[in-house]
mmCIF file of C-alpha atoms in Angstrom:
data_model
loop_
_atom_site.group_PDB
_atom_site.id
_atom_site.type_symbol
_atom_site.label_atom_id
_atom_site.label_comp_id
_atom_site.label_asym_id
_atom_site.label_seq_id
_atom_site.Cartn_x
_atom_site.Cartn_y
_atom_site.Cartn_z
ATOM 1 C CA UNK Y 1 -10.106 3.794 -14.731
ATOM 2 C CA UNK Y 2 -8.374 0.529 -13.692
ATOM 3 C CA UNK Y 3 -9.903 -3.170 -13.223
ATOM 4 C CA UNK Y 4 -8.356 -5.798 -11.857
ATOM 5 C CA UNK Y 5 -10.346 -8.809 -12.320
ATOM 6 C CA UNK Y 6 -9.506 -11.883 -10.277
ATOM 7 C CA UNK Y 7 -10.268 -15.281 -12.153
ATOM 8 C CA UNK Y 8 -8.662 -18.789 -12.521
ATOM 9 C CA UNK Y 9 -9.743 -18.562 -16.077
ATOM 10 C CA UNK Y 10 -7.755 -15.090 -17.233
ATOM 11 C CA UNK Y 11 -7.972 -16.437 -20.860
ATOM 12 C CA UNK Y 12 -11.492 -16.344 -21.242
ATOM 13 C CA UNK Y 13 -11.204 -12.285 -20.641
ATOM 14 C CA UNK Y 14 -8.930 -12.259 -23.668
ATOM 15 C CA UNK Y 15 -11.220 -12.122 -26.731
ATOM 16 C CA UNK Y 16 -14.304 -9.325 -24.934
ATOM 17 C CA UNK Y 17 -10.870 -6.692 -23.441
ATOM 18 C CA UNK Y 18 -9.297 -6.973 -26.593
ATOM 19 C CA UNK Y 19 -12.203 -6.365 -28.811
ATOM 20 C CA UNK Y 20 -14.945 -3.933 -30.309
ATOM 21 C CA UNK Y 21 -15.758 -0.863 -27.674
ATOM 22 C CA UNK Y 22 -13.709 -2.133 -24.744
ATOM 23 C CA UNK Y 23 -10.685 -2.948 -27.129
ATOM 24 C CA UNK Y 24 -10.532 0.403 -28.256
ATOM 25 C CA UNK Y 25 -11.065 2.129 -24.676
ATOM 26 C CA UNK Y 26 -7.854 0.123 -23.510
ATOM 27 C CA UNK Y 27 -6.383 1.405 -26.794
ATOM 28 C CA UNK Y 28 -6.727 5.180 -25.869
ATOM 29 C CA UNK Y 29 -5.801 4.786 -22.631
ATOM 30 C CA UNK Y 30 -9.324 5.328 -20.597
ATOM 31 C CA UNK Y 31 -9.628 2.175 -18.944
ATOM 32 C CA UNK Y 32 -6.422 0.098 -17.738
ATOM 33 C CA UNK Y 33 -7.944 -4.070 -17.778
ATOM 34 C CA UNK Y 34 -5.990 -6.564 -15.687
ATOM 35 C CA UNK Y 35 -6.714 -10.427 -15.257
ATOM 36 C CA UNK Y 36 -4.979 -11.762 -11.918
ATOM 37 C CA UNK Y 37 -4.795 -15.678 -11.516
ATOM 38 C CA UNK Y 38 -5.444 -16.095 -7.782
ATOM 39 C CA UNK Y 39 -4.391 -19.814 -7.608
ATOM 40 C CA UNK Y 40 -0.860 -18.345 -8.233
ATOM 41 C CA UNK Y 41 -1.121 -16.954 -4.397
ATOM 42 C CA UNK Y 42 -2.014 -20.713 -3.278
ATOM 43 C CA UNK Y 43 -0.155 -21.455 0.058
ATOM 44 C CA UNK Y 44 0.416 -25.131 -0.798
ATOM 45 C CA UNK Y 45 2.664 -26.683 -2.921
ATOM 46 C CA UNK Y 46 -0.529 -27.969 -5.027
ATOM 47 C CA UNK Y 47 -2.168 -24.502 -5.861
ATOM 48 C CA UNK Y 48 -5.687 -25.675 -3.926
ATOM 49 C CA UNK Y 49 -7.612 -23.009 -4.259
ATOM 50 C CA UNK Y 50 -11.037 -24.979 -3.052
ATOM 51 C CA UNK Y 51 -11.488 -27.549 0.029
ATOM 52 C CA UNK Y 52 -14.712 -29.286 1.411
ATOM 53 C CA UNK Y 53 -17.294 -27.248 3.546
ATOM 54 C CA UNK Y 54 -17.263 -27.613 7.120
ATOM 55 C CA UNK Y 55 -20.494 -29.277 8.116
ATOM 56 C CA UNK Y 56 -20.798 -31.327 4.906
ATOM 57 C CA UNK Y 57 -22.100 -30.767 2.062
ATOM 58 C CA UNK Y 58 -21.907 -31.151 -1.561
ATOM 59 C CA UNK Y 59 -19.230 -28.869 -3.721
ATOM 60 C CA UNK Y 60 -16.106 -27.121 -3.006
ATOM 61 C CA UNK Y 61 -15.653 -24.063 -1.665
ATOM 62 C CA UNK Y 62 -13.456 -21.479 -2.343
ATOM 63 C CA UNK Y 63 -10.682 -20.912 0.411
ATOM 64 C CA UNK Y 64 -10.051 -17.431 1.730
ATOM 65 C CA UNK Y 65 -6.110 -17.147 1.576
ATOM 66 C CA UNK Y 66 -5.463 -16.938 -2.266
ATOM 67 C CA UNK Y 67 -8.292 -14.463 -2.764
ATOM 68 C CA UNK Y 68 -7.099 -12.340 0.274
ATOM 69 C CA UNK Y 69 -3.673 -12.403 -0.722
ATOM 70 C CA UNK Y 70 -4.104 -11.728 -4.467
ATOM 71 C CA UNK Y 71 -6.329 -8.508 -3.456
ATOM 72 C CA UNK Y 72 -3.843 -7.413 -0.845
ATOM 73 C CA UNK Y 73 -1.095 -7.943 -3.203
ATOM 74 C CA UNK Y 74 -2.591 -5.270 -5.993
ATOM 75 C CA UNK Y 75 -3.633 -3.058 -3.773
ATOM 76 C CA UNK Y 76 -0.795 -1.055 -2.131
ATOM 77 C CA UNK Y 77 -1.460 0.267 1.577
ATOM 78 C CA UNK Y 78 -1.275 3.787 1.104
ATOM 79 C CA UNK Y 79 -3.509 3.891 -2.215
ATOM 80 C CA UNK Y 80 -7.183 4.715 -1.406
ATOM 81 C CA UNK Y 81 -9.052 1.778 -1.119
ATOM 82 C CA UNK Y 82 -11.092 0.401 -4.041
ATOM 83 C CA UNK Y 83 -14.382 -1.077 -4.617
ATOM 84 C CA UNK Y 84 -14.034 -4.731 -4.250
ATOM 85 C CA UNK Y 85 -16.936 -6.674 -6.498
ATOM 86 C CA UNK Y 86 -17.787 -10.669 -5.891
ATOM 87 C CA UNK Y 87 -19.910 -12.005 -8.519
ATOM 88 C CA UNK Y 88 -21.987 -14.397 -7.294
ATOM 89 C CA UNK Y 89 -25.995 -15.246 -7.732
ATOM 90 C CA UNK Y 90 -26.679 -13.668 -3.844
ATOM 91 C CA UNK Y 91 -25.708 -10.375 -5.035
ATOM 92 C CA UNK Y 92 -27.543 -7.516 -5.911
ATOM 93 C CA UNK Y 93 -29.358 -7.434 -8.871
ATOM 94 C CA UNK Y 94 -27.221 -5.193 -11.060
ATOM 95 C CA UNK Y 95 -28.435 -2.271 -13.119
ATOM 96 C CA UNK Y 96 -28.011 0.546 -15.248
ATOM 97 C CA UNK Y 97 -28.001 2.819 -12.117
ATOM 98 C CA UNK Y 98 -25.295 0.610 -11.006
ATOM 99 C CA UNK Y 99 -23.271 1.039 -13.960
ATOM 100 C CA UNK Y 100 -23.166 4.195 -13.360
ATOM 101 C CA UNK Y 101 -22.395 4.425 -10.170
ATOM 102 C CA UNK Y 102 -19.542 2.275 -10.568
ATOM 103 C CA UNK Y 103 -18.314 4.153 -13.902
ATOM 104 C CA UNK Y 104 -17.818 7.315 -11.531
ATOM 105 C CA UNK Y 105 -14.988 5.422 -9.375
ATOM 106 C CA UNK Y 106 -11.170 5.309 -10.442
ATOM 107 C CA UNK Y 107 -10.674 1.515 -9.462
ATOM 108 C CA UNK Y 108 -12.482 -1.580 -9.109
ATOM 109 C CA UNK Y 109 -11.755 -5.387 -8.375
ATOM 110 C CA UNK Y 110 -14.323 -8.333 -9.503
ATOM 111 C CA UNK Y 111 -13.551 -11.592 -7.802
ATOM 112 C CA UNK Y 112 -15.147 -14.397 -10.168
ATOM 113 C CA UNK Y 113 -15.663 -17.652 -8.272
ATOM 114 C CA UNK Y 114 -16.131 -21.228 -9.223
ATOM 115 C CA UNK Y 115 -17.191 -24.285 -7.349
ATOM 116 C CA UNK Y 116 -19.720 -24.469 -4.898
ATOM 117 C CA UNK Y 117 -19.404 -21.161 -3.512
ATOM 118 C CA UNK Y 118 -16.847 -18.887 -1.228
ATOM 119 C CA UNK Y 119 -15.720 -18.825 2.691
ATOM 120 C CA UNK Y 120 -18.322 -16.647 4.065
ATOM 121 C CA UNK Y 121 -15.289 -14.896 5.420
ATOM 122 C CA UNK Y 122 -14.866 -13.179 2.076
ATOM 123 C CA UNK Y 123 -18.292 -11.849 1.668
ATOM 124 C CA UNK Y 124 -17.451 -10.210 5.527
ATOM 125 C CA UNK Y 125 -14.213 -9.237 5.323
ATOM 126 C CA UNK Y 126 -12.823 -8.337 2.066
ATOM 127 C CA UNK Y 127 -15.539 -7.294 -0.378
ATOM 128 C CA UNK Y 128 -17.399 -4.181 -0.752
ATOM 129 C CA UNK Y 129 -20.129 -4.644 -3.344
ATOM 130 C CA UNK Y 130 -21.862 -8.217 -4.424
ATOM 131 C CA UNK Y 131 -23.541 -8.382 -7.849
ATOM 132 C CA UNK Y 132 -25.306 -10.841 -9.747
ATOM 133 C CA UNK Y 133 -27.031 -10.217 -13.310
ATOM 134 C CA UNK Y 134 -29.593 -12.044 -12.795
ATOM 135 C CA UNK Y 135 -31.900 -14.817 -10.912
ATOM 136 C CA UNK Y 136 -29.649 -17.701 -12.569
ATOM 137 C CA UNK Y 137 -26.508 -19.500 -11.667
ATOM 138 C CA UNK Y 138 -23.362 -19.837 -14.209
ATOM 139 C CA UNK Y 139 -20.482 -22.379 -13.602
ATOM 140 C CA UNK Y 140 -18.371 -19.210 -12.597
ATOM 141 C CA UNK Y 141 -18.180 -15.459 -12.050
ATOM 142 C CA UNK Y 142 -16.065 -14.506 -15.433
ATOM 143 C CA UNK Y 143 -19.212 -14.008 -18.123
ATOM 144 C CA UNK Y 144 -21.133 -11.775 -15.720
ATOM 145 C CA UNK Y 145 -17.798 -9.930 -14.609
ATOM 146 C CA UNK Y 146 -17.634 -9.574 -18.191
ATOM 147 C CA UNK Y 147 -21.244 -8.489 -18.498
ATOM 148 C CA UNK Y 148 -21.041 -5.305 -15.686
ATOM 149 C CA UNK Y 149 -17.226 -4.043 -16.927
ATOM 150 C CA UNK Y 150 -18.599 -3.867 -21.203
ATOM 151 C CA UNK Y 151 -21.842 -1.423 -19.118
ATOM 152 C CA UNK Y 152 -19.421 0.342 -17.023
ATOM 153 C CA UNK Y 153 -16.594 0.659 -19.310
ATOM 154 C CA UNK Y 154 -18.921 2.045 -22.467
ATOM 155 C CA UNK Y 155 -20.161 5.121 -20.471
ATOM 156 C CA UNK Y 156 -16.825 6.095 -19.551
ATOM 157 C CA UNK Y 157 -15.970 9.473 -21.179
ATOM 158 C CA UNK Y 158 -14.605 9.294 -24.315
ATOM 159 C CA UNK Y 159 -15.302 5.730 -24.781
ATOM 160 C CA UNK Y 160 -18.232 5.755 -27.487
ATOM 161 C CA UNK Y 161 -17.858 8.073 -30.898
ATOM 162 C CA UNK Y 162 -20.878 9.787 -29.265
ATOM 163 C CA UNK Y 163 -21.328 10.719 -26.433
ATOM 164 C CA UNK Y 164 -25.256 11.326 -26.552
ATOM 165 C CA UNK Y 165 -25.698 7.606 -27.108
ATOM 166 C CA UNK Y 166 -25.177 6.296 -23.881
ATOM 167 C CA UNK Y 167 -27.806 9.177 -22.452
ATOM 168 C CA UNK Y 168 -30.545 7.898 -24.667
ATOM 169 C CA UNK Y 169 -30.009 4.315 -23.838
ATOM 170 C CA UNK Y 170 -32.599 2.067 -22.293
ATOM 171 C CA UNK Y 171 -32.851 1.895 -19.111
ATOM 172 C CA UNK Y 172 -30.735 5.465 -18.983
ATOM 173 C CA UNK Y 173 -33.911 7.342 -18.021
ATOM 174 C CA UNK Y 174 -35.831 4.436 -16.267
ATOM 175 C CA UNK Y 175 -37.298 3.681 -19.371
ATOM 176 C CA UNK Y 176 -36.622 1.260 -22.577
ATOM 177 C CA UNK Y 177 -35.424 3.135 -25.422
ATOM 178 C CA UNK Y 178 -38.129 4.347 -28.600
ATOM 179 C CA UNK Y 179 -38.184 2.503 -31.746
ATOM 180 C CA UNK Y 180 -35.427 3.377 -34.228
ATOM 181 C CA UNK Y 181 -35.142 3.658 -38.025
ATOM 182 C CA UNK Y 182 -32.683 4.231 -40.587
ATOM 183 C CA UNK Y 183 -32.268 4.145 -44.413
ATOM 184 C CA UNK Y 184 -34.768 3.171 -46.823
ATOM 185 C CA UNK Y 185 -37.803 5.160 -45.774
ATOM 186 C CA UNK Y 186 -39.697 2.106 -47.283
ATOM 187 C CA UNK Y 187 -38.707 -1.166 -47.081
ATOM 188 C CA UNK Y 188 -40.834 -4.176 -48.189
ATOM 189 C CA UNK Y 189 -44.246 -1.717 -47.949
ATOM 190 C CA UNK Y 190 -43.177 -0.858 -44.067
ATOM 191 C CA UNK Y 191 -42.888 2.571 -44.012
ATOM 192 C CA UNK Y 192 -40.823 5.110 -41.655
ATOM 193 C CA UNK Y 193 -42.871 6.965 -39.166
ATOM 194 C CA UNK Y 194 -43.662 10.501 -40.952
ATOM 195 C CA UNK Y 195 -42.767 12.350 -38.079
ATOM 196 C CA UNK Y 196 -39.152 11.016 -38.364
ATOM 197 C CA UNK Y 197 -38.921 12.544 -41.358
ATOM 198 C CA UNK Y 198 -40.547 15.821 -41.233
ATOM 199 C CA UNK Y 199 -37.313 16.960 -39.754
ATOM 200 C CA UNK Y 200 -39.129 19.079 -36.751
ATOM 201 C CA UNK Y 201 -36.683 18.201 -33.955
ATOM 202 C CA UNK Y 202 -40.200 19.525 -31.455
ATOM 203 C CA UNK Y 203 -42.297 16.644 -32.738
ATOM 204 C CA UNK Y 204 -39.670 14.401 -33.643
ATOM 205 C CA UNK Y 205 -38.925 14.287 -29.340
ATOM 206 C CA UNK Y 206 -42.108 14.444 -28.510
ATOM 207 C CA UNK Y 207 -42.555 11.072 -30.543
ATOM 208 C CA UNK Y 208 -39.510 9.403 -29.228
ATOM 209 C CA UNK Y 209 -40.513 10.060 -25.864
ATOM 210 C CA UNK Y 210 -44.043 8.769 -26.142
ATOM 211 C CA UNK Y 211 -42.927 6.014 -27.874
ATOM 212 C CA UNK Y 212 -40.492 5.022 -25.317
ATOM 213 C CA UNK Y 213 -43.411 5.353 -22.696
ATOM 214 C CA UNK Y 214 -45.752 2.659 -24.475
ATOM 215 C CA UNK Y 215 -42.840 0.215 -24.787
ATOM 216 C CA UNK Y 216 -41.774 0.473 -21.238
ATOM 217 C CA UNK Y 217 -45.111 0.016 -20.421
ATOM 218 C CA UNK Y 218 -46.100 -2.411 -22.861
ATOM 219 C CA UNK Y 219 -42.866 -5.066 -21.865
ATOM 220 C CA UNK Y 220 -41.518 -3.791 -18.645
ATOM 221 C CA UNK Y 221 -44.646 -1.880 -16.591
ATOM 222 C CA UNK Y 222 -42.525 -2.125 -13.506
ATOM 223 C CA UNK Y 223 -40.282 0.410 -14.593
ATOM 224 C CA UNK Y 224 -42.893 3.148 -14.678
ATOM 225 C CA UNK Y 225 -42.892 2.759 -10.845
ATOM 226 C CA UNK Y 226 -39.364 4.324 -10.725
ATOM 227 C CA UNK Y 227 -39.865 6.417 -13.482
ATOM 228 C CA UNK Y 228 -39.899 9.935 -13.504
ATOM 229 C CA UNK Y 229 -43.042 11.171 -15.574
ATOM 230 C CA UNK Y 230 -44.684 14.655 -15.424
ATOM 231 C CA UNK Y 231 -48.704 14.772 -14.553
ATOM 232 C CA UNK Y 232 -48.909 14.800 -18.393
ATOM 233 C CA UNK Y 233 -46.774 11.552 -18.952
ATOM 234 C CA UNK Y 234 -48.841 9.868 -16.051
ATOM 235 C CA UNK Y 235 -51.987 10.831 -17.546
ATOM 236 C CA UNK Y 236 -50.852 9.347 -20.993
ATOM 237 C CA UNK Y 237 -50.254 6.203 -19.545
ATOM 238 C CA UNK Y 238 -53.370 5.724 -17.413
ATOM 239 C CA UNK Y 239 -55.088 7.001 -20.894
ATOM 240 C CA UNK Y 240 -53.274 3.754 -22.391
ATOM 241 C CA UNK Y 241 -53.488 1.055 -19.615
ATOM 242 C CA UNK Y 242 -57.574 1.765 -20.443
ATOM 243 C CA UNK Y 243 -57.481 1.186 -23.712
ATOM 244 C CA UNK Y 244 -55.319 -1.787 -23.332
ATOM 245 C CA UNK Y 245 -57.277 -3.028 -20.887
ATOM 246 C CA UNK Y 246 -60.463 -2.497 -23.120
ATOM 247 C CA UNK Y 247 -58.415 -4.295 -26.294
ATOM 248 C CA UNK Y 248 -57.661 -7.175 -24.089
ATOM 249 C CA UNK Y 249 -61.614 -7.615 -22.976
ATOM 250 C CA UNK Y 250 -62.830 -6.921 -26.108
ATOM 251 C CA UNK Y 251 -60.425 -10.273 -27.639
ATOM 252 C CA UNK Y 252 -61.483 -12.413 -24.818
ATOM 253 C CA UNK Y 253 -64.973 -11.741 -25.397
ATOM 254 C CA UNK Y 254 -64.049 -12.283 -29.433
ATOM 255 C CA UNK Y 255 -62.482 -15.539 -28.639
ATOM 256 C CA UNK Y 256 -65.605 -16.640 -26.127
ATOM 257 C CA UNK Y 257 -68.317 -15.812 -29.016
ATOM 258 C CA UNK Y 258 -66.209 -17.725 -31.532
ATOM 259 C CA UNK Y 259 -66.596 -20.855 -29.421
ATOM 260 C CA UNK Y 260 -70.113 -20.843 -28.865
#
């Protein structure tokens, strides 16, 4: 794979592209990581890259040449056109789906903007995807460019030492991921779940997969929505929204007799 991310901040990309997973990636060879200074395709002899909205209003805008021209110049006419990514707060909410759909393609562009905002004429003409990582705003596009290309980059194959890791991720199933353990079996008096050691692969699943049912549904409940649970696995949860349900009127009713 090859990304090309457009920035006027390419040494802030330096540190996360040479480092830890992504460093190594680049080091085999499985993903090729560019950083392309736009304002060097500025058509004045000042490098603007920004100018005042029309209409008024406060901040600066990004202008449409430099971003046009620096996407035009790295991509060559007869090359199949890429997916072309603008990171900006309107975009869609990104996820692990959309890691993966993006991990399947051979090329992608982010374009990480700055100021106020960009000429709408971007968005319509130029782009092909928008993304944000969530319902805040950052004084530029680079950290969450950053944030999508580490998820995209990491399931690539070849990319982590193993390859079953990314499957059992959170998130990778719909759900958040089970509890995990390693060495001692006891620490402190907190013991390892038994089944985790009885080294019957059967229940040992069985447990993970229960366990990453109450979690999801303990912190992120929406997710069950999109989930997909045999009539089992629904009727396990139902089982547990009672109880919890029952737990949480039985303390309220605690905490009412303790005041009177």
């Amino acid at each position: 794979m090859r990304i090309d991310v457009l920035t006027l901040f390419p040494e802030m990309f330096e540190g996360v592209f040479g480092a830890s997973i992504i460093g190594k990636a680049r080091e085999k060879g499985i993903v090729e990581l560019n950083t392309v200074n736009f304002r060097d395709y500025a058509n004045n002899k000042h490098n603007t890259v920004d100018d005042y909205p029309y209409g008024g209003g406060s901040g600066m805008v990004l202008k449409p040449e430099p971003i046009f021209a620096a996407v035009e110049d790295l991509i060559r006419s007869d090359e199949p056109r890429p997916r072309i990514i603008l990171m900006c707060p309107q975009g869609e909410t990104f996820t692990q789906r959309k890691a993966e759909e993006l991990a399947a393609e051979r090329r992608l562009v982010f374009i990480c903007g700055h100021y106020e905002g960009y000429d709408e004429r971007i968005r319509e003409h130029l782009v092909t995807d928008e993304l944000s990582i969530g319902d805040y705003v950052l004084t530029g596009g680079e950290l969450p460019a950053m944030v999508v290309i580490d998820a995209i980059v990491r399931l690539l194959p070849g990319v982590l030492g193993n390859e079953s890791s990314a499957a059992t991720d959170s998130f990778q199933a719909g759900l958040l991921e089970y509890p995990q353990y390693t060495r001692p079996a006891s620490f402190r008096g907190w013991d390892v779940p038994e089944v985790l050691l009885s080294g019957h692969h059967g229940r040992i699943e069985e447990w993970r997969r229960r366990q990453s049912l109450l979690r999801t549904l303990r912190r992120r409940p929406d997710l069950l929505e999109q989930a997909d649970l045999t009539p089992e696995e629904q009727q396990f949860i139902e089982e547990e929204r009672r109880r919890m349900a029952s737990e949480s009127l039985s303390g309220r009713e605690t905490e009412r007799d303790r005041g009177q």
